[in-house]
Structure formats: C-alpha cells, structure tokens
PDB file of C-alpha atoms in Angstrom:
ATOM      1  CA  ASP A   1     -12.409  -9.018  79.944  1.00  0.00           C
ATOM      2  CA  VAL A   2     -10.544  -6.060  81.960  1.00  0.00           C
ATOM      3  CA  LYS A   3      -8.410  -7.631  84.123  1.00  0.00           C
ATOM      4  CA  VAL A   4      -7.114  -5.525  87.023  1.00  0.00           C
ATOM      5  CA  THR A   5      -3.550  -7.854  88.719  1.00  0.00           C
ATOM      6  CA  GLN A   6      -1.706  -6.692  92.016  1.00  0.00           C
ATOM      7  CA  SER A   7       1.194  -8.351  92.713  1.00  0.00           C
ATOM      8  CA  SER A   8       0.312  -9.829  95.886  1.00  0.00           C
ATOM      9  CA  ARG A   9      -2.625 -10.777  97.757  1.00  0.00           C
ATOM     10  CA  TYR A  10      -0.454 -11.185 101.059  1.00  0.00           C
ATOM     11  CA  LEU A  11       2.205  -8.755 102.398  1.00  0.00           C
ATOM     12  CA  VAL A  12       3.606  -8.922 105.863  1.00  0.00           C
ATOM     13  CA  LYS A  13       6.686  -5.708 106.428  1.00  0.00           C
ATOM     14  CA  ARG A  14       8.619  -4.519 109.579  1.00  0.00           C
ATOM     15  CA  THR A  15       8.230  -1.090 110.843  1.00  0.00           C
ATOM     16  CA  GLY A  16      10.089   1.247 108.850  1.00  0.00           C
ATOM     17  CA  GLU A  17      10.695  -0.716 105.426  1.00  0.00           C
ATOM     18  CA  LYS A  18      10.192   1.191 102.337  1.00  0.00           C
ATOM     19  CA  VAL A  19       7.160  -1.246 100.496  1.00  0.00           C
ATOM     20  CA  PHE A  20       6.079  -0.836  97.088  1.00  0.00           C
ATOM     21  CA  LEU A  21       2.936  -2.297  95.910  1.00  0.00           C
ATOM     22  CA  GLU A  22       2.085  -2.868  91.929  1.00  0.00           C
ATOM     23  CA  CYS A  23      -0.604  -2.675  90.140  1.00  0.00           C
ATOM     24  CA  VAL A  24      -1.389  -3.784  86.526  1.00  0.00           C
ATOM     25  CA  GLN A  25      -4.295  -2.781  83.734  1.00  0.00           C
ATOM     26  CA  ASP A  26      -4.481  -4.358  80.870  1.00  0.00           C
ATOM     27  CA  MET A  27      -7.219  -3.170  79.119  1.00  0.00           C
ATOM     28  CA  ASP A  28      -5.712   0.798  78.410  1.00  0.00           C
ATOM     29  CA  HIS A  29      -7.496   2.930  81.213  1.00  0.00           C
ATOM     30  CA  GLU A  30      -6.336   6.666  81.168  1.00  0.00           C
ATOM     31  CA  ASN A  31      -7.345   6.346  85.054  1.00  0.00           C
ATOM     32  CA  MET A  32      -5.541   4.254  87.845  1.00  0.00           C
ATOM     33  CA  PHE A  33      -6.661   4.659  91.662  1.00  0.00           C
ATOM     34  CA  TRP A  34      -5.351   2.862  94.976  1.00  0.00           C
ATOM     35  CA  TYR A  35      -7.368   2.995  97.933  1.00  0.00           C
ATOM     36  CA  ARG A  36      -7.497   1.043 101.237  1.00  0.00           C
ATOM     37  CA  GLN A  37     -10.226  -0.638 102.679  1.00  0.00           C
ATOM     38  CA  ASP A  38     -10.683  -0.896 106.290  1.00  0.00           C
ATOM     39  CA  PRO A  39     -13.746  -2.246 108.466  1.00  0.00           C
ATOM     40  CA  GLY A  40     -15.854   0.497 109.092  1.00  0.00           C
ATOM     41  CA  LEU A  41     -14.482   2.627 106.893  1.00  0.00           C
ATOM     42  CA  GLY A  42     -15.409   1.609 103.404  1.00  0.00           C
ATOM     43  CA  LEU A  43     -12.464   2.333 100.651  1.00  0.00           C
ATOM     44  CA  ARG A  44     -10.845   5.504 101.454  1.00  0.00           C
ATOM     45  CA  LEU A  45      -8.563   7.563  98.089  1.00  0.00           C
ATOM     46  CA  ILE A  46      -4.998   7.479  98.464  1.00  0.00           C
ATOM     47  CA  TYR A  47      -3.773   8.432  95.465  1.00  0.00           C
ATOM     48  CA  PHE A  48      -5.142   8.625  91.833  1.00  0.00           C
ATOM     49  CA  SER A  49      -3.453   8.635  88.140  1.00  0.00           C
ATOM     50  CA  TYR A  50      -5.591  10.298  84.719  1.00  0.00           C
ATOM     51  CA  ASP A  51      -2.213   9.948  83.083  1.00  0.00           C
ATOM     52  CA  VAL A  52       1.412   8.805  82.742  1.00  0.00           C
ATOM     53  CA  LYS A  53       3.452  10.860  85.097  1.00  0.00           C
ATOM     54  CA  MET A  54       0.133  12.438  86.055  1.00  0.00           C
ATOM     55  CA  LYS A  55      -1.078  12.002  89.705  1.00  0.00           C
ATOM     56  CA  GLU A  56      -3.484  14.078  92.454  1.00  0.00           C
ATOM     57  CA  LYS A  57      -3.738  12.799  95.655  1.00  0.00           C
ATOM     58  CA  GLY A  58      -7.424  11.090  97.082  1.00  0.00           C
ATOM     59  CA  ASP A  59      -8.142  11.744 100.749  1.00  0.00           C
ATOM     60  CA  ILE A  60      -5.056  10.366 102.826  1.00  0.00           C
ATOM     61  CA  PRO A  61      -2.010  11.341 100.909  1.00  0.00           C
ATOM     62  CA  GLU A  62      -0.073  11.099 104.018  1.00  0.00           C
ATOM     63  CA  GLY A  63       2.484   8.056 104.423  1.00  0.00           C
ATOM     64  CA  TYR A  64       2.793   7.165 100.549  1.00  0.00           C
ATOM     65  CA  SER A  65       4.202   8.365  97.557  1.00  0.00           C
ATOM     66  CA  VAL A  66       3.070   6.800  93.808  1.00  0.00           C
ATOM     67  CA  SER A  67       3.942   6.392  90.549  1.00  0.00           C
ATOM     68  CA  ARG A  68       3.137   6.017  86.959  1.00  0.00           C
ATOM     69  CA  GLU A  69       6.016   5.493  84.296  1.00  0.00           C
ATOM     70  CA  LYS A  70       4.052   3.567  82.167  1.00  0.00           C
ATOM     71  CA  LYS A  71       0.332   3.515  81.072  1.00  0.00           C
ATOM     72  CA  GLU A  72      -0.343   0.292  82.611  1.00  0.00           C
ATOM     73  CA  ARG A  73       1.061  -0.071  85.583  1.00  0.00           C
ATOM     74  CA  PHE A  74       0.975   1.520  88.478  1.00  0.00           C
ATOM     75  CA  SER A  75       2.543   1.845  91.955  1.00  0.00           C
ATOM     76  CA  LEU A  76       1.712   2.571  95.757  1.00  0.00           C
ATOM     77  CA  ILE A  77       4.899   2.979  98.378  1.00  0.00           C
ATOM     78  CA  LEU A  78       5.140   3.460 101.670  1.00  0.00           C
ATOM     79  CA  GLU A  79       7.954   5.017 102.503  1.00  0.00           C
ATOM     80  CA  SER A  80       8.968   3.669 106.292  1.00  0.00           C
ATOM     81  CA  ALA A  81       5.861   1.538 106.837  1.00  0.00           C
ATOM     82  CA  SER A  82       4.444   2.085 109.932  1.00  0.00           C
ATOM     83  CA  THR A  83       1.313  -0.004 112.030  1.00  0.00           C
ATOM     84  CA  ASN A  84      -1.406   2.161 110.775  1.00  0.00           C
ATOM     85  CA  GLN A  85      -0.480   1.247 107.525  1.00  0.00           C
ATOM     86  CA  THR A  86      -1.828  -2.416 107.845  1.00  0.00           C
ATOM     87  CA  SER A  87      -5.005  -2.893 105.603  1.00  0.00           C
ATOM     88  CA  MET A  88      -6.204  -4.057 102.642  1.00  0.00           C
ATOM     89  CA  TYR A  89      -5.316  -2.227  99.445  1.00  0.00           C
ATOM     90  CA  LEU A  90      -6.939  -1.735  96.567  1.00  0.00           C
ATOM     91  CA  CYS A  91      -6.430  -0.666  92.872  1.00  0.00           C
ATOM     92  CA  ALA A  92      -8.297   0.155  90.224  1.00  0.00           C
ATOM     93  CA  SER A  93      -8.698   1.821  86.297  1.00  0.00           C
ATOM     94  CA  SER A  94     -11.395   3.206  84.711  1.00  0.00           C
ATOM     95  CA  LEU A  95     -11.607   4.911  81.029  1.00  0.00           C
ATOM     96  CA  ALA A  96     -11.187   8.730  81.041  1.00  0.00           C
ATOM     97  CA  GLY A  97     -14.586  10.458  82.320  1.00  0.00           C
ATOM     98  CA  ALA A  98     -16.381  10.496  85.543  1.00  0.00           C
ATOM     99  CA  TYR A  99     -19.036   8.141  84.396  1.00  0.00           C
ATOM    100  CA  ASN A 100     -17.048   5.594  83.768  1.00  0.00           C
ATOM    101  CA  GLU A 101     -16.843   2.521  86.163  1.00  0.00           C
ATOM    102  CA  GLN A 102     -13.983   1.652  87.879  1.00  0.00           C
ATOM    103  CA  PHE A 103     -12.330  -1.957  87.667  1.00  0.00           C
ATOM    104  CA  PHE A 104     -10.742  -3.430  91.330  1.00  0.00           C
ATOM    105  CA  GLY A 105      -7.791  -5.747  91.296  1.00  0.00           C
ATOM    106  CA  PRO A 106      -8.250  -8.634  93.806  1.00  0.00           C
ATOM    107  CA  GLY A 107      -6.603  -6.408  96.553  1.00  0.00           C
ATOM    108  CA  THR A 108      -3.704  -6.810  98.561  1.00  0.00           C
ATOM    109  CA  ARG A 109      -3.546  -7.617 102.306  1.00  0.00           C
ATOM    110  CA  LEU A 110      -0.766  -5.876 104.103  1.00  0.00           C
ATOM    111  CA  THR A 111       0.708  -6.578 107.535  1.00  0.00           C
ATOM    112  CA  VAL A 112       2.955  -3.927 109.006  1.00  0.00           C
ATOM    113  CA  LEU A 113       4.610  -5.601 112.105  1.00  0.00           C
TER     114      LEU A 113
ATOM    115  CA  ALA B   1     -16.225  17.819  99.481  1.00  0.00           C
ATOM    116  CA  GLN B   2     -18.835  15.158  98.987  1.00  0.00           C
ATOM    117  CA  SER B   3     -19.682  12.902 101.054  1.00  0.00           C
ATOM    118  CA  VAL B   4     -22.254   9.212 101.073  1.00  0.00           C
ATOM    119  CA  SER B   5     -23.698   7.872 103.821  1.00  0.00           C
ATOM    120  CA  GLN B   6     -25.342   4.912 104.228  1.00  0.00           C
ATOM    121  CA  HIS B   7     -26.665   4.091 107.372  1.00  0.00           C
ATOM    122  CA  ASN B   8     -26.878   0.278 107.466  1.00  0.00           C
ATOM    123  CA  HIS B   9     -23.582  -1.072 108.713  1.00  0.00           C
ATOM    124  CA  HIS B  10     -25.274  -5.211 109.410  1.00  0.00           C
ATOM    125  CA  VAL B  11     -28.465  -6.283 107.206  1.00  0.00           C
ATOM    126  CA  ILE B  12     -29.669 -10.072 108.228  1.00  0.00           C
ATOM    127  CA  LEU B  13     -32.262 -11.391 105.629  1.00  0.00           C
ATOM    128  CA  SER B  14     -34.070 -14.698 105.150  1.00  0.00           C
ATOM    129  CA  GLU B  15     -34.243 -15.504 101.859  1.00  0.00           C
ATOM    130  CA  ALA B  16     -36.582 -14.386 100.197  1.00  0.00           C
ATOM    131  CA  ALA B  17     -37.253 -11.277 101.589  1.00  0.00           C
ATOM    132  CA  SER B  18     -37.332  -8.153  99.691  1.00  0.00           C
ATOM    133  CA  LEU B  19     -33.885  -5.732 100.672  1.00  0.00           C
ATOM    134  CA  GLU B  20     -33.771  -1.760 100.829  1.00  0.00           C
ATOM    135  CA  LEU B  21     -30.196  -0.258 101.515  1.00  0.00           C
ATOM    136  CA  GLY B  22     -30.019   3.111 102.377  1.00  0.00           C
ATOM    137  CA  CYS B  23     -26.969   5.993 100.726  1.00  0.00           C
ATOM    138  CA  ASN B  24     -27.614   9.043 100.780  1.00  0.00           C
ATOM    139  CA  TYR B  25     -24.511  11.464  99.449  1.00  0.00           C
ATOM    140  CA  SER B  26     -23.611  15.132  99.715  1.00  0.00           C
ATOM    141  CA  TYR B  27     -22.592  17.498  97.019  1.00  0.00           C
ATOM    142  CA  GLY B  28     -24.125  20.402  95.437  1.00  0.00           C
ATOM    143  CA  GLY B  29     -23.568  19.850  91.760  1.00  0.00           C
ATOM    144  CA  THR B  30     -24.249  16.919  89.077  1.00  0.00           C
ATOM    145  CA  VAL B  31     -23.346  13.781  90.696  1.00  0.00           C
ATOM    146  CA  ASN B  32     -22.958   9.971  89.063  1.00  0.00           C
ATOM    147  CA  LEU B  33     -23.652   7.141  91.630  1.00  0.00           C
ATOM    148  CA  PHE B  34     -23.086   3.459  91.354  1.00  0.00           C
ATOM    149  CA  TRP B  35     -23.219   0.313  93.656  1.00  0.00           C
ATOM    150  CA  TYR B  36     -20.394  -1.681  93.682  1.00  0.00           C
ATOM    151  CA  VAL B  37     -20.997  -5.049  95.588  1.00  0.00           C
ATOM    152  CA  GLN B  38     -18.000  -7.487  97.108  1.00  0.00           C
ATOM    153  CA  TYR B  39     -18.387 -10.935  97.924  1.00  0.00           C
ATOM    154  CA  PRO B  40     -16.760 -12.897  99.819  1.00  0.00           C
ATOM    155  CA  GLY B  41     -12.919 -13.169  98.468  1.00  0.00           C
ATOM    156  CA  GLN B  42     -13.842 -11.807  95.090  1.00  0.00           C
ATOM    157  CA  HIS B  43     -12.973  -8.456  93.406  1.00  0.00           C
ATOM    158  CA  LEU B  44     -14.696  -5.525  94.387  1.00  0.00           C
ATOM    159  CA  GLN B  45     -17.344  -5.247  91.517  1.00  0.00           C
ATOM    160  CA  LEU B  46     -20.138  -3.175  89.507  1.00  0.00           C
ATOM    161  CA  LEU B  47     -23.911  -3.217  90.221  1.00  0.00           C
ATOM    162  CA  LEU B  48     -25.364  -0.542  89.090  1.00  0.00           C
ATOM    163  CA  LYS B  49     -24.736   2.821  88.029  1.00  0.00           C
ATOM    164  CA  TYR B  50     -26.674   6.364  87.151  1.00  0.00           C
ATOM    165  CA  PHE B  51     -25.610   9.503  85.538  1.00  0.00           C
ATOM    166  CA  SER B  52     -28.813  10.663  83.657  1.00  0.00           C
ATOM    167  CA  GLY B  53     -32.058   9.637  82.455  1.00  0.00           C
ATOM    168  CA  ASP B  54     -34.205   7.454  84.139  1.00  0.00           C
ATOM    169  CA  PRO B  55     -33.872   7.231  88.244  1.00  0.00           C
ATOM    170  CA  LEU B  56     -34.711   4.053  88.265  1.00  0.00           C
ATOM    171  CA  VAL B  57     -31.665   2.139  87.277  1.00  0.00           C
ATOM    172  CA  LYS B  58     -31.335  -1.977  87.184  1.00  0.00           C
ATOM    173  CA  GLY B  59     -28.509  -3.500  87.352  1.00  0.00           C
ATOM    174  CA  ILE B  60     -27.004  -7.490  87.229  1.00  0.00           C
ATOM    175  CA  LYS B  61     -28.846 -10.013  89.432  1.00  0.00           C
ATOM    176  CA  GLY B  62     -32.487  -8.710  89.716  1.00  0.00           C
ATOM    177  CA  PHE B  63     -30.854  -5.441  91.708  1.00  0.00           C
ATOM    178  CA  GLU B  64     -32.436  -2.344  91.077  1.00  0.00           C
ATOM    179  CA  ALA B  65     -32.235   1.302  92.406  1.00  0.00           C
ATOM    180  CA  GLU B  66     -33.547   4.505  92.533  1.00  0.00           C
ATOM    181  CA  PHE B  67     -32.070   8.940  92.616  1.00  0.00           C
ATOM    182  CA  ILE B  68     -34.310  11.017  94.121  1.00  0.00           C
ATOM    183  CA  LYS B  69     -32.998  14.381  93.209  1.00  0.00           C
ATOM    184  CA  SER B  70     -35.138  15.671  96.171  1.00  0.00           C
ATOM    185  CA  LYS B  71     -33.704  13.867  98.914  1.00  0.00           C
ATOM    186  CA  PHE B  72     -30.286  13.034  98.086  1.00  0.00           C
ATOM    187  CA  SER B  73     -30.592   9.169  97.580  1.00  0.00           C
ATOM    188  CA  PHE B  74     -29.603   6.815  95.948  1.00  0.00           C
ATOM    189  CA  ASN B  75     -31.137   3.481  97.695  1.00  0.00           C
ATOM    190  CA  LEU B  76     -30.471  -0.638  96.646  1.00  0.00           C
ATOM    191  CA  ARG B  77     -33.699  -2.544  96.066  1.00  0.00           C
ATOM    192  CA  LYS B  78     -33.868  -6.527  95.420  1.00  0.00           C
ATOM    193  CA  PRO B  79     -37.776  -7.791  95.667  1.00  0.00           C
ATOM    194  CA  SER B  80     -36.503 -10.982  96.918  1.00  0.00           C
ATOM    195  CA  VAL B  81     -33.400 -11.904  97.884  1.00  0.00           C
ATOM    196  CA  GLN B  82     -31.229 -14.712  97.422  1.00  0.00           C
ATOM    197  CA  TRP B  83     -28.475 -16.585  99.489  1.00  0.00           C
ATOM    198  CA  SER B  84     -26.182 -16.125  97.143  1.00  0.00           C
ATOM    199  CA  ASP B  85     -26.470 -12.261  97.983  1.00  0.00           C
ATOM    200  CA  THR B  86     -23.968 -12.150 101.204  1.00  0.00           C
ATOM    201  CA  ALA B  87     -21.596  -9.722 100.697  1.00  0.00           C
ATOM    202  CA  GLU B  88     -20.918  -6.042 101.128  1.00  0.00           C
ATOM    203  CA  TYR B  89     -23.231  -3.032  99.363  1.00  0.00           C
ATOM    204  CA  PHE B  90     -21.076  -0.360  97.981  1.00  0.00           C
ATOM    205  CA  CYS B  91     -22.422   3.645  97.803  1.00  0.00           C
ATOM    206  CA  ALA B  92     -20.278   5.652  95.745  1.00  0.00           C
ATOM    207  CA  VAL B  93     -20.843   9.154  94.371  1.00  0.00           C
ATOM    208  CA  ASN B  94     -18.938  11.592  92.056  1.00  0.00           C
ATOM    209  CA  ALA B  95     -18.839  14.621  90.430  1.00  0.00           C
ATOM    210  CA  ALA B  96     -20.486  14.515  86.970  1.00  0.00           C
ATOM    211  CA  SER B  97     -17.224  16.435  85.855  1.00  0.00           C
ATOM    212  CA  GLY B  98     -13.931  16.116  84.953  1.00  0.00           C
ATOM    213  CA  THR B  99     -11.614  13.419  83.769  1.00  0.00           C
ATOM    214  CA  ALA B 100     -11.018  11.210  86.388  1.00  0.00           C
ATOM    215  CA  SER B 101     -14.038   9.692  88.338  1.00  0.00           C
ATOM    216  CA  LYS B 102     -12.990   9.874  91.520  1.00  0.00           C
ATOM    217  CA  LEU B 103     -14.900   7.960  93.478  1.00  0.00           C
ATOM    218  CA  THR B 104     -16.362   8.855  97.476  1.00  0.00           C
ATOM    219  CA  PHE B 105     -17.474   5.429  99.009  1.00  0.00           C
ATOM    220  CA  GLY B 106     -19.462   5.212 101.707  1.00  0.00           C
ATOM    221  CA  THR B 107     -18.930   2.630 104.590  1.00  0.00           C
ATOM    222  CA  GLY B 108     -20.387  -0.391 103.124  1.00  0.00           C
ATOM    223  CA  THR B 109     -23.519  -3.031 104.412  1.00  0.00           C
ATOM    224  CA  ARG B 110     -22.326  -6.309 105.164  1.00  0.00           C
ATOM    225  CA  LEU B 111     -25.671  -8.263 104.123  1.00  0.00           C
ATOM    226  CA  GLN B 112     -26.363 -11.579 105.270  1.00  0.00           C
ATOM    227  CA  VAL B 113     -28.949 -13.685 103.805  1.00  0.00           C
ATOM    228  CA  THR B 114     -29.898 -17.520 105.587  1.00  0.00           C
ATOM    229  CA  LEU B 115     -31.009 -20.224 104.740  1.00  0.00           C
TER     230      LEU B 115
END
C-alpha cells in the first residue's frame, strides 16, 4: 500500500514564525502536492511538484513556498505564519499522468495564534 | 480554468435510502473525473474515477457514478446507504493531459446517515 506520512498531526505556532510541514511518500511517485482544506471551501491546491527540484504554483500559493530536494519528500514552508493560515494541510502523491489517483496523508492541523 | 460545483453541502439520509450527490464541472476539453471520500478521522481516499470508456463507473463499497458529457456532470450514486457511509464526499476534475494530475476539487458534501 502507498503510504504518505506527514510530520505532525497537530501544530500550534505564533504569528510571524517560520513553519515547516514535511511530507514523505514511500512509493516512488513522481508527483507530490500540498493542499489546504477549509470547511465549506473543499481542498485548494497550494503547490505541486512533478519532479525533484521542480515546482509549480497551485491556486493559492501566496504566503507559502515549497522544497523538493529528494523524490520522496516534499516540504511546505510558511515564511511568516499568519492567523489566516490556520487550516488543515494535506499532502498527496501520485504517479505521473493525469489519470492517476492521488494518495493522501493524514493531514496536519495547523493553528496560528 | 476548470471548476467543480457540488450543490449539496449537507445531506441527511436514513439507512437503506438511495443516494445521489451532484457534481458539475466546467472545462472545455477532455477531463478525468474522480470522487474521493473522507470518513471521520481518516485519510481522503479514492472512491472511483472516470477517464475513458463506459461512462458508468463502479467504485468501492457499492458506489457508482455516471459521466454525462452533455451535462458536464459526474453524479455519485448508491442504491442503499449504510450508517458507515457517513463521510464527506469530494468530486474532483483534471484536464486529461499533462504529466501532473493537478486536481480541482469541489467544496464537498457532508453525508450523514441515520439509523
């Protein structure tokens, strides 16, 4: 089974802190994704990566950056956390190709105070 | 840009009732369509997907969905729901090209099944 793990289930940070969310997948998937999930808004794509060191902006990249130095690991960085970034963050991975399903991690619930 | 609409935000059904959740998308080209489910406290997981062929697709746990191209719809159905189907359901679409399966999700439908 594909396994996507995220470094923390719950995280509490203060406004202005730099926050790192880590995601690791164990199935050699080419694609990795970061979403945020908010009630009534569904999942919105922040960034995705289709190869090591490659990244593309999603629908809501402002205030975020990403890093993919190794194929299995995809990091989401909040350069200066703000209260409106309080959310559930989901990581996903998939094989290359538009018809392949994405496999999701358990999510990190981030609270910014 | 593609978009997905799920008109039912919260649905409450009794066990054994039939289910149909609406999903409409807007995109001019060929699409791949997905339904994902998130059970309470669990990961988002794939229910079913359509990318070509028979427009009626069957997924896990007795769910099915029908792609109607002329209506830009991909509604999810189940003839008889169970209490264990209580979950949030998300419809998603991507363009059927490119190497990255960048999905656009709907806002989700919360299904509550009562005993």
